[in-house]
Amino acid sequence: MCCIPVFCWITATVLEDVLKTREGGELPNTLTEMYIHFLLVQTKVKKVKYDGGAETDPHWSPESREMIESLGKLAFEQLQKGNLIFYESDLTECGIDIRAASVYSGVFTQIFKEERGLYQDKVFCFVHLSVQEFLAALHVHLTIINSGVNLLGEEESSKKPRKCELSYFYQWAVSKAFQSPNGRLDLFLRFLLGLSLQARLTLLRGLVTQIGNISQTNLTTIQYIKKKINENPSADKNINLFHCLNELNDGSLVEEIQQSLSSGSLSTDELSPAQWSALAFILLSSEKILDEFELKKYSTKKEAVLRLLPVVKASKKALLSDCGLSKTHCEVVASALKSNPSHLTELDMSFNKLWNSGAEILSAGLESLNCKLEKLNTLSICIWVQTIHPPNPTIFRVMSGYSLSSALKSNPSHLRFLDLSENYQLEDSGVKQLCGFLESPQCRLETLTNYYYFFVVELFYAFFRLRGCGMSEISCSSLGSALKANPSHLRELYLSNNKLQDSGVKQLCGFLESPQCRLETLSSPPPLWRGLLWYCNLSEISCFSLVSALMYNPSHLRTLDLSNNNLQDSGVKKLCSFLENPRCRVELKECGLSGISCSSLGSALKSNPSHLRHLDLDENNLKKSDVQQLLDLVKNPNYSLRILL
């Protein structure tokens, strides 16, 4: 609430008054205490400014009490209906005359306001929803204390409200708020329980006619709340219940976990469900945003994951790999992406069974203008949409390609790294949809990778992987068209383990010929994977297409990986004409090469000795005598070749 201007103003108003008038007393330390003091400040202003009284006079005149009771009734009844703006008919239902309402707004100007509606009719509202919730809670509490009537009981139009015991009343209130949709009664419940403490009721002397001793009732309520926390996995609901415990001055659950964290003795294997929720509450209540939250460091137990997951809202980097996440968990993560402000810049959901429904929920989060995500991982560092172990793949199907493409086009400028590897059912139609994102003028793609059916897109060093996506030469046509439309940011391209074939590579070469192309790497990604055109069913025909394209625009390429393709000696001979390019790294692992290729490579390198540093010829049918010429170049200080595999 500290981000809400009205709450900051209320806090400043209260602190100014308390610091000016207190005599060694404590400052307000809960939300309820803050709002009680705010109400007292406003009644004091009314007494001095409008009633002509002195600051030392009793706060509550009969008139002030009547005003607050009427406003409290209005606040509660309209809160139940979900209304924030009130009309004359709403006031009449609460027994408030329209003229009296105007007086209230003129006297309690910092609580209740009169405005003009669309048709110049009078409308009324509280200065903030939290003020309405506080007065509603005060009305309900005054009613149960003064008359024993439970206004939160089941609606029975034909019967009068029933009286009930206080202990039952508070438990009923907790259950009712817990069941309310979207946390609608969360703050109301905090105020209601905060008002139950005797010390706070004492502050309202004159307004509360009966106080009594309700300490035992509070103990019963505390135990009930702890039981509720232990039984219910809903993290957001439980976090509000911890706020309620704070209002009741009980921090035992939180203090226990804090002590274990401070001493380094926290054993996550022994935590109860309530303690997991306490840990989440501590992490979320920290004033500092977490640089990194790795869920597996705490636990991957189903109970723990659901209770800890909301911590992503207070994290810059969330590592959720292999934590058994599903659609339900995606809703929590999407909520973090949509929140204002959203702190997440890197998200790893790899090795989780998200399915289409989960992916679509995440896409809705990515679409939010509040989303600032830069890296979204699906494999080891990204959103995982298919596990590495069939037969239980988390398949990101074609429909998810539509959802994701739509989301990224709506908000493309922040994403830096997107990995959708191992999604063999994405196929050409899904890739075509995603290419719409690549065409966006706001797209800043710098790395595009596809290994073992994967395709990585990097925006400002961002990866977009579609490994295992069933891409063929048809995808190359879509991809080539998209990249020609917006080529200047791409720096790395990885398309390994797709059935691109020679015809597919020919489609991509149109992009390589573009004067705006700044491609530096046609190669393997980090060590776990091979790269660009590795294992793509290529032959020597592709070498002709590639070299022809690269000769148009040779100055930027640094790394070329064509491993595991049947290039043969004729293909390598053609590639050698390209090796004059500065600082090029070449990988030709398992390409069916013989000593003829080594001779061609040696001749090419001698004509351009200063640039090539890395050459991989592993797993070709080569003898030591075949590579001796290349080994001599490694040893010769006049040549740049330093690594020969």
XYZ file of C-alpha atoms in Angstrom:
645
model
C 0.000 0.000 0.000
C 2.995 2.282 0.339
C 2.750 2.857 -3.447
C -0.765 4.318 -3.112
C -0.680 8.154 -2.860
C -3.797 8.338 -0.640
C -2.312 5.887 1.837
C 0.938 7.883 1.932
C -1.099 11.015 2.653
C -3.043 9.228 5.431
C 0.236 8.033 6.943
C 1.742 11.521 6.830
C -1.414 13.022 8.389
C -1.365 10.524 11.248
C 2.364 10.746 11.934
C 2.243 14.543 11.957
C -0.510 14.497 14.578
C 0.946 11.681 16.690
C 4.460 13.126 16.760
C 3.022 16.507 17.723
C 0.720 15.328 20.513
C 2.022 12.068 21.966
C 3.825 11.947 25.259
C 6.248 9.052 24.956
C 3.597 6.797 23.405
C 4.185 4.375 20.554
C 3.654 5.135 16.901
C 0.996 3.131 15.045
C 2.502 -0.194 14.005
C -0.398 -1.874 12.196
C -2.750 -0.832 9.437
C -5.736 -0.768 11.792
C -3.954 1.487 14.283
C -3.062 3.850 11.436
C -6.687 4.171 10.324
C -8.016 4.514 13.884
C -5.649 7.438 14.408
C -6.690 8.895 11.053
C -10.343 8.772 12.123
C -9.467 10.445 15.425
C -7.579 13.206 13.604
C -10.623 13.901 11.409
C -13.035 14.004 14.371
C -10.682 16.384 16.154
C -10.612 18.665 13.091
C -14.424 18.632 13.000
C -14.645 19.405 16.716
C -12.278 22.384 16.525
C -13.143 23.756 13.081
C -16.913 23.224 12.914
C -18.091 22.712 16.505
C -15.988 25.473 18.056
C -14.550 23.084 20.637
C -11.047 22.725 22.043
C -8.551 19.994 21.165
C -8.743 18.717 24.737
C -12.538 18.202 24.576
C -13.871 14.616 24.173
C -13.544 13.436 20.593
C -16.996 11.966 20.181
C -19.965 14.290 20.344
C -23.391 12.696 19.720
C -23.430 14.315 16.285
C -19.985 12.967 15.317
C -20.912 9.505 16.548
C -24.104 9.549 14.477
C -22.212 10.652 11.373
C -19.584 7.900 11.672
C -22.206 5.232 12.416
C -24.207 6.282 9.344
C -21.120 6.376 7.124
C -20.054 2.977 8.487
C -23.405 1.434 7.605
C -23.227 2.938 4.113
C -19.656 1.696 3.678
C -20.534 -1.870 4.703
C -23.711 -2.260 2.677
C -22.118 -0.823 -0.471
C -18.952 -2.897 0.045
C -21.094 -6.031 0.026
C -22.565 -4.896 -3.304
C -19.144 -3.973 -4.689
C -20.076 -0.284 -5.093
C -17.541 2.537 -4.807
C -19.830 5.328 -6.043
C -23.131 5.992 -4.262
C -26.309 7.680 -5.433
C -29.177 9.238 -3.503
C -31.082 5.944 -3.521
C -28.110 4.162 -1.930
C -27.961 6.762 0.833
C -31.706 6.566 1.433
C -31.465 2.790 1.936
C -28.991 3.456 4.753
C -31.203 6.115 6.325
C -29.019 9.015 5.205
C -30.799 12.097 3.885
C -29.168 13.684 0.831
C -28.787 16.961 2.739
C -27.147 15.118 5.617
C -24.770 13.479 3.150
C -23.750 16.901 1.852
C -23.090 17.963 5.439
C -20.979 14.845 6.029
C -18.907 15.557 2.928
C -18.446 19.150 4.044
C -17.462 18.224 7.602
C -15.470 15.007 7.075
C -13.869 16.291 3.896
C -10.941 13.871 4.147
C -13.211 10.838 4.511
C -16.331 11.374 2.387
C -16.658 13.335 -0.866
C -19.514 14.767 -2.910
C -19.047 14.920 -6.682
C -21.116 15.687 -9.748
C -22.052 12.724 -11.947
C -22.342 12.416 -15.719
C -25.693 14.208 -15.755
C -24.759 16.703 -13.029
C -26.548 14.667 -10.374
C -24.939 14.323 -6.960
C -22.804 11.253 -6.324
C -20.803 10.371 -3.233
C -17.752 8.263 -2.470
C -15.096 7.713 0.161
C -11.671 9.204 -0.492
C -10.270 5.696 -1.011
C -11.530 2.119 -0.990
C -9.397 1.373 2.081
C -11.279 4.094 4.013
C -14.577 2.503 2.980
C -13.294 -0.929 4.086
C -12.140 0.438 7.440
C -15.470 2.145 8.174
C -17.338 -0.989 7.045
C -15.280 -3.110 9.448
C -15.854 -0.547 12.208
C -19.618 -0.706 11.624
C -19.673 -4.518 11.740
C -17.504 -4.537 14.852
C -19.521 -1.907 16.701
C -22.658 -3.896 15.924
C -21.289 -7.191 17.287
C -19.784 -5.495 20.368
C -22.764 -3.282 21.218
C -25.641 -5.595 20.318
C -24.166 -9.032 19.663
C -25.607 -9.118 16.127
C -23.522 -10.795 13.410
C -23.959 -8.753 10.234
C -21.812 -11.262 8.339
C -24.272 -14.104 8.941
C -26.207 -15.810 6.198
C -28.819 -13.552 4.637
C -32.286 -14.464 5.817
C -34.675 -11.865 4.496
C -37.569 -13.061 6.636
C -35.680 -13.143 9.903
C -33.876 -10.626 12.036
C -30.058 -10.864 12.237
C -29.031 -13.441 14.809
C -26.845 -12.879 17.827
C -23.717 -14.991 18.179
C -20.652 -15.565 20.334
C -17.604 -13.433 19.533
C -15.333 -16.438 18.941
C -17.777 -17.813 16.375
C -18.165 -14.372 14.814
C -14.429 -13.941 14.099
C -14.119 -17.457 12.698
C -17.128 -16.788 10.497
C -15.490 -13.570 9.284
C -12.232 -15.382 8.426
C -14.091 -18.070 6.467
C -16.283 -15.545 4.638
C -13.289 -13.426 3.583
C -11.356 -16.541 2.578
C -14.150 -17.529 0.211
C -14.641 -14.070 -1.305
C -13.524 -13.832 -4.963
C -10.353 -11.940 -5.873
C -9.567 -11.102 -2.243
C -12.466 -8.622 -2.148
C -12.776 -8.802 1.659
C -9.093 -9.250 2.531
C -8.451 -5.732 3.791
C -11.868 -5.596 5.450
C -10.935 -8.734 7.440
C -7.614 -7.232 8.538
C -9.388 -4.150 9.870
C -12.090 -6.247 11.547
C -9.598 -8.430 13.412
C -7.406 -5.434 14.205
C -10.372 -3.741 15.865
C -10.866 -6.747 18.147
C -7.839 -5.917 20.308
C -8.783 -4.225 23.558
C -6.036 -1.601 23.281
C -7.430 -0.399 19.964
C -10.999 -0.316 21.206
C -9.764 1.867 24.057
C -8.664 4.440 21.458
C -12.289 4.593 20.323
C -13.747 5.357 23.758
C -16.956 7.290 23.288
C -17.719 5.525 20.038
C -17.577 2.005 21.523
C -19.958 1.745 24.459
C -18.838 -1.738 25.570
C -15.350 -3.206 25.523
C -15.107 -6.104 27.982
C -12.313 -8.683 28.048
C -11.986 -10.526 24.751
C -8.361 -11.740 25.059
C -9.427 -15.392 25.198
C -11.532 -14.876 22.088
C -8.469 -13.490 20.301
C -6.426 -16.584 21.229
C -9.141 -18.796 19.770
C -9.166 -16.696 16.593
C -5.374 -16.938 16.266
C -5.475 -20.732 16.512
C -8.257 -20.867 13.937
C -6.256 -18.715 11.496
C -3.153 -20.893 11.913
C -5.247 -23.982 11.239
C -6.649 -22.304 8.137
C -3.134 -21.503 6.883
C -2.029 -25.095 7.426
C -5.026 -26.561 5.604
C -5.265 -24.265 2.579
C -2.542 -24.126 -0.103
C -3.768 -20.837 -1.626
C -0.693 -18.656 -1.256
C -2.386 -15.289 -1.777
C -5.105 -16.086 0.765
C -2.554 -17.310 3.289
C -0.456 -14.179 2.922
C -3.468 -12.092 3.907
C -4.025 -14.370 6.918
C -0.455 -13.619 8.037
C -1.330 -9.927 7.850
C -4.344 -10.756 10.020
C -2.073 -12.452 12.568
C 0.028 -9.276 12.615
C -3.112 -7.280 13.372
C -3.707 -9.651 16.305
C -0.103 -9.109 17.470
C 0.836 -12.741 16.825
C 4.030 -13.287 14.855
C 5.004 -16.689 16.235
C 4.961 -18.560 12.904
C 7.000 -15.915 11.123
C 9.453 -15.403 14.001
C 10.170 -19.133 14.106
C 11.161 -19.196 10.422
C 13.094 -15.917 10.684
C 15.194 -17.298 13.533
C 15.997 -20.409 11.498
C 16.933 -18.291 8.478
C 19.147 -16.011 10.573
C 20.973 -18.932 12.195
C 21.287 -20.855 8.930
C 19.541 -23.848 10.481
C 16.413 -23.849 8.319
C 15.678 -27.438 7.276
C 13.199 -27.368 4.421
C 12.591 -31.121 4.728
C 10.908 -30.638 8.089
C 8.673 -27.634 7.416
C 4.924 -27.892 7.872
C 2.550 -26.392 5.267
C 1.968 -23.387 7.535
C 5.725 -22.863 7.843
C 6.088 -22.914 4.054
C 3.496 -20.154 3.891
C 5.376 -18.259 6.606
C 8.563 -18.496 4.546
C 6.750 -17.111 1.490
C 5.339 -14.286 3.607
C 8.837 -13.382 4.860
C 10.298 -13.347 1.345
C 7.418 -11.254 0.010
C 7.488 -8.837 2.939
C 11.141 -7.973 2.437
C 11.708 -4.371 1.391
C 14.351 -5.570 -1.081
C 13.412 -7.184 -4.391
C 15.124 -10.577 -4.688
C 17.831 -10.720 -7.370
C 17.175 -14.437 -7.811
C 14.565 -16.889 -6.572
C 15.361 -20.540 -7.263
C 12.405 -22.641 -6.182
C 14.294 -25.956 -6.120
C 16.647 -24.630 -3.442
C 13.705 -24.705 -1.073
C 11.623 -27.652 -2.255
C 9.883 -29.260 -5.208
C 7.183 -30.855 -3.078
C 3.738 -30.092 -4.456
C 2.580 -28.467 -1.213
C 5.671 -26.274 -0.928
C 5.685 -25.195 -4.592
C 2.133 -23.858 -4.492
C 2.796 -21.903 -1.301
C 6.180 -20.484 -2.357
C 5.439 -19.659 -6.003
C 4.027 -16.133 -5.356
C 7.568 -15.103 -4.377
C 8.202 -14.649 -8.123
C 6.295 -11.359 -7.800
C 9.127 -9.997 -5.663
C 11.966 -11.385 -7.797
C 13.993 -10.189 -10.770
C 15.068 -13.674 -11.802
C 12.818 -16.691 -11.184
C 14.286 -20.165 -11.724
C 11.401 -22.635 -11.736
C 12.967 -25.451 -13.751
C 11.724 -29.017 -13.179
C 9.396 -28.103 -10.305
C 6.305 -29.953 -11.500
C 4.528 -26.778 -12.592
C 1.183 -26.942 -14.376
C -1.613 -24.653 -15.585
C -2.486 -23.577 -12.014
C 1.079 -22.438 -11.408
C 1.137 -20.587 -14.746
C -1.674 -18.371 -13.461
C 0.528 -17.269 -10.542
C 3.474 -16.556 -12.853
C 1.282 -14.690 -15.359
C -0.051 -12.590 -12.491
C 3.541 -11.641 -11.616
C 4.173 -10.613 -15.242
C 1.035 -8.442 -15.272
C 1.567 -6.833 -11.862
C 2.356 -3.137 -11.618
C 5.215 -2.848 -11.154
C 6.464 -6.155 -12.562
C 10.011 -6.957 -11.455
C 10.623 -10.155 -13.437
C 13.266 -9.825 -16.147
C 14.273 -13.487 -16.404
C 12.034 -16.546 -16.117
C 13.025 -20.213 -16.334
C 10.168 -22.709 -16.541
C 12.048 -25.531 -18.260
C 11.178 -29.200 -17.807
C 7.619 -28.500 -16.678
C 4.457 -29.950 -18.211
C 2.739 -26.745 -19.233
C 0.695 -27.937 -22.197
C -1.229 -25.555 -24.420
C -3.440 -24.202 -21.637
C -0.455 -23.230 -19.496
C 1.388 -21.692 -22.433
C -1.635 -19.583 -23.348
C -1.913 -18.303 -19.764
C 1.758 -17.286 -19.861
C 1.197 -15.589 -23.216
C -1.444 -13.404 -21.585
C 1.177 -12.352 -19.038
C 3.714 -11.579 -21.774
C 1.131 -9.462 -23.568
C 0.747 -7.112 -20.602
C 2.366 -3.706 -21.024
C 3.630 -4.092 -17.450
C 5.704 -7.122 -18.480
C 9.441 -6.347 -18.522
C 10.665 -9.881 -19.196
C 13.964 -10.108 -21.067
C 14.696 -13.836 -20.895
C 12.096 -16.580 -21.116
C 13.541 -20.083 -20.990
C 12.041 -23.411 -21.933
C 15.058 -25.691 -22.015
C 17.556 -25.629 -19.141
C 17.208 -21.854 -19.122
C 13.760 -21.293 -20.601
C 9.972 -22.087 -20.671
C 10.045 -25.869 -21.065
C 7.348 -27.127 -23.314
C 8.393 -30.731 -23.767
C 10.275 -32.885 -21.293
C 13.390 -34.612 -22.521
C 11.899 -37.966 -21.617
C 8.995 -39.153 -23.731
C 6.286 -40.462 -23.404
C 5.076 -37.533 -21.282
C 6.046 -34.475 -23.356
C 4.844 -31.035 -22.437
C 3.857 -30.223 -25.981
C 3.583 -26.647 -27.118
C 1.198 -27.130 -30.033
C 0.374 -24.976 -33.037
C -2.383 -23.123 -31.137
C 0.233 -21.938 -28.638
C 2.237 -20.551 -31.548
C -0.733 -18.289 -32.294
C -1.063 -17.220 -28.636
C 2.633 -16.555 -28.168
C 3.022 -14.711 -31.449
C 0.062 -12.479 -30.585
C 1.494 -11.730 -27.144
C 4.978 -10.923 -28.425
C 3.668 -8.645 -31.164
C 1.666 -6.783 -28.511
C 4.709 -6.217 -26.304
C 7.901 -7.125 -28.214
C 10.490 -4.611 -27.124
C 11.635 -6.082 -23.786
C 12.113 -9.783 -24.480
C 15.741 -10.775 -24.889
C 15.691 -14.573 -24.707
C 12.904 -17.008 -25.604
C 13.416 -20.782 -25.748
C 10.770 -23.165 -27.068
C 13.022 -26.177 -27.720
C 11.774 -29.736 -28.223
C 8.310 -28.787 -29.414
C 7.997 -31.134 -32.327
C 4.265 -30.451 -32.767
C 4.741 -26.716 -33.241
C 5.563 -27.552 -36.848
C 5.694 -25.225 -39.833
C 2.315 -23.590 -39.143
C 3.361 -22.648 -35.604
C 6.706 -21.274 -36.782
C 4.898 -19.228 -39.432
C 2.824 -17.564 -36.713
C 5.920 -16.748 -34.674
C 7.570 -15.195 -37.709
C 4.961 -12.447 -37.479
C 6.736 -11.395 -34.286
C 10.120 -11.360 -36.046
C 8.749 -8.965 -38.649
C 7.751 -6.383 -36.032
C 9.780 -3.145 -36.265
C 10.041 -3.255 -32.467
C 11.667 -6.690 -32.520
C 15.337 -6.481 -31.557
C 16.244 -10.094 -32.255
C 19.930 -10.856 -32.028
C 20.021 -14.647 -31.756
C 17.838 -17.201 -33.505
C 18.453 -20.867 -32.706
C 16.940 -24.218 -33.569
C 18.652 -27.387 -32.333
C 17.062 -30.802 -32.492
C 13.904 -29.178 -33.642
C 14.709 -25.973 -31.899
C 14.740 -22.381 -32.877
C 16.089 -19.627 -30.645
C 15.256 -15.986 -30.923
C 17.360 -13.467 -29.045
C 16.398 -9.835 -28.666
C 19.380 -7.849 -27.468
C 21.138 -11.149 -26.874
C 17.886 -13.043 -26.463
C 17.249 -16.640 -27.508
C 14.070 -17.921 -29.061
C 14.341 -21.722 -29.292
C 11.966 -24.005 -31.137
C 14.061 -27.144 -30.875
C 12.073 -30.228 -31.795
C 9.390 -28.208 -33.557
C 9.037 -30.321 -36.686
C 10.392 -27.575 -38.940
C 10.957 -28.305 -42.630
C 11.919 -26.299 -45.703
C 8.458 -24.666 -45.467
C 9.474 -23.005 -42.178
C 12.619 -21.701 -43.852
C 10.484 -19.816 -46.349
C 8.502 -18.135 -43.534
C 11.633 -17.494 -41.506
C 13.610 -16.097 -44.408
C 10.776 -13.728 -45.313
C 10.459 -12.484 -41.724
C 14.178 -11.936 -41.288
C 14.476 -10.019 -44.539
C 11.720 -7.727 -43.248
C 13.695 -6.956 -40.064
C 17.278 -8.259 -40.436
C 19.529 -5.736 -38.766
C 19.451 -7.003 -35.167
C 20.038 -10.716 -35.675
C 23.539 -11.770 -34.622
C 23.231 -15.526 -34.052
C 21.207 -18.177 -35.871
C 20.841 -21.816 -34.786
C 18.600 -24.225 -36.691
C 20.110 -27.655 -36.048
C 18.264 -30.982 -36.126
C 15.462 -29.851 -38.390
C 14.659 -31.380 -41.762
C 15.496 -28.204 -43.631
C 17.212 -29.915 -46.570
C 18.932 -28.078 -49.381
C 15.743 -26.337 -50.519
C 15.204 -24.902 -47.021
C 18.741 -23.541 -46.772
C 18.315 -21.909 -50.162
C 15.285 -20.019 -48.775
C 17.337 -18.734 -45.829
C 20.169 -17.596 -48.055
C 17.998 -14.758 -49.295
C 18.312 -13.271 -45.796
C 22.092 -13.718 -45.777
C 22.374 -11.727 -49.010
C 20.662 -8.670 -47.484
C 22.997 -5.654 -47.064
C 21.390 -5.109 -43.656
C 22.287 -8.606 -42.472
C 24.693 -8.468 -39.511
C 24.855 -12.180 -38.808
C 27.993 -13.168 -36.897
C 27.299 -16.789 -35.935
C 25.973 -19.725 -37.944
C 27.008 -22.161 -35.303
C 26.376 -24.185 -32.179
C 24.843 -22.790 -29.004
C 26.457 -23.557 -25.616
C 28.148 -26.974 -25.156
C 24.981 -29.048 -24.609
C 23.815 -28.329 -28.136
C 25.078 -28.255 -31.682
C 24.213 -25.389 -33.872
C 22.872 -23.640 -36.900
C 22.617 -26.260 -39.630
C 23.867 -29.270 -37.696
C 22.032 -32.434 -38.726
C 19.670 -30.720 -41.166
C 19.795 -33.227 -44.070
C 22.112 -31.015 -46.133
C 24.367 -32.022 -49.033
C 27.034 -30.305 -51.120
C 24.215 -28.429 -52.897
C 23.640 -26.359 -49.728
C 27.303 -25.356 -49.704
C 26.886 -23.765 -53.128
C 23.820 -21.816 -51.939
C 25.507 -20.687 -48.725
C 28.754 -19.575 -50.296
C 26.910 -17.704 -53.028
C 24.934 -15.790 -50.392
C 27.882 -15.154 -48.088
C 30.024 -13.779 -50.880
C 27.435 -10.995 -51.186
C 27.803 -9.998 -47.544
C 30.870 -11.666 -45.967
C 32.177 -9.184 -43.436
C 30.142 -10.036 -40.339
C 30.089 -13.837 -40.143
C 32.420 -15.242 -37.475
C 31.200 -18.799 -36.887
C 29.873 -21.450 -39.288
C 28.759 -24.921 -38.154
C 27.659 -27.479 -40.717
C 28.430 -30.601 -38.703
C 26.616 -33.899 -39.281
C 25.598 -33.113 -42.833
C 26.618 -35.110 -45.889
C 28.636 -32.300 -47.461
C 31.352 -34.478 -48.970
C 34.608 -33.144 -50.361
C 32.912 -31.240 -53.178
C 30.869 -29.225 -50.709
C 33.884 -28.354 -48.558
C 35.845 -27.313 -51.629
C 33.143 -24.804 -52.403
C 33.173 -23.519 -48.812
C 36.901 -22.913 -48.950
C 36.332 -19.960 -51.247
C 34.528 -18.293 -48.352
C 37.309 -18.767 -45.800
C 38.841 -15.432 -46.704
C 36.250 -13.926 -44.375
C 37.858 -12.362 -41.221
C 37.877 -14.298 -37.917
C 35.666 -17.148 -39.166
C 35.274 -20.296 -37.016
C 34.319 -23.445 -38.956
C 32.811 -26.685 -37.663
C 32.533 -29.605 -40.093
C 32.147 -32.479 -37.661
C 30.893 -35.791 -39.148
C 30.416 -34.482 -42.678
C 31.780 -37.449 -44.668
C 35.080 -35.729 -45.439
C 38.328 -37.289 -46.649
C 41.899 -36.139 -47.156
C 40.791 -34.214 -50.239
C 38.884 -31.781 -48.003
C 41.923 -31.289 -45.774
C 43.988 -30.383 -48.809
C 41.357 -27.855 -49.929
C 41.152 -26.376 -46.431
C 44.922 -26.125 -46.122
C 45.220 -24.272 -49.408
C 42.442 -21.859 -48.450
C 43.959 -21.103 -45.058
C 47.387 -20.457 -46.519
C 45.843 -17.824 -48.762
C 44.188 -16.156 -45.730
C 46.385 -16.956 -42.699
C 45.403 -14.242 -40.249
C 41.816 -14.977 -39.266
C 40.590 -18.584 -38.820
C 41.266 -19.736 -35.234
C 38.988 -22.759 -34.724
C 38.394 -25.729 -37.053
C 36.428 -28.835 -36.039
C 36.810 -31.905 -38.267
C 35.957 -34.507 -35.643
C 34.238 -37.786 -36.597
C 35.241 -37.664 -40.251
C 37.074 -40.553 -41.885
C 40.439 -38.807 -41.713
C 43.906 -40.233 -41.189
C 46.728 -38.440 -39.401
C 48.425 -37.916 -42.731
C 45.279 -36.193 -44.042
C 45.316 -33.550 -41.303
C 49.106 -33.143 -41.063
C 49.033 -30.091 -43.305
C 46.487 -28.468 -40.981
C 48.465 -29.440 -37.868
C 51.474 -27.669 -39.342
C 49.371 -24.504 -39.630
C 48.454 -24.732 -35.926
C 52.136 -24.857 -34.993
C 53.127 -22.059 -37.356
C 53.029 -18.655 -35.532
C 52.292 -16.917 -38.837
C 48.835 -18.491 -38.925
C 45.905 -17.781 -36.607
C 44.636 -21.393 -36.480
C 44.950 -22.486 -32.841
C 42.243 -25.125 -32.299
C 41.955 -28.196 -34.513
C 39.531 -30.885 -33.391
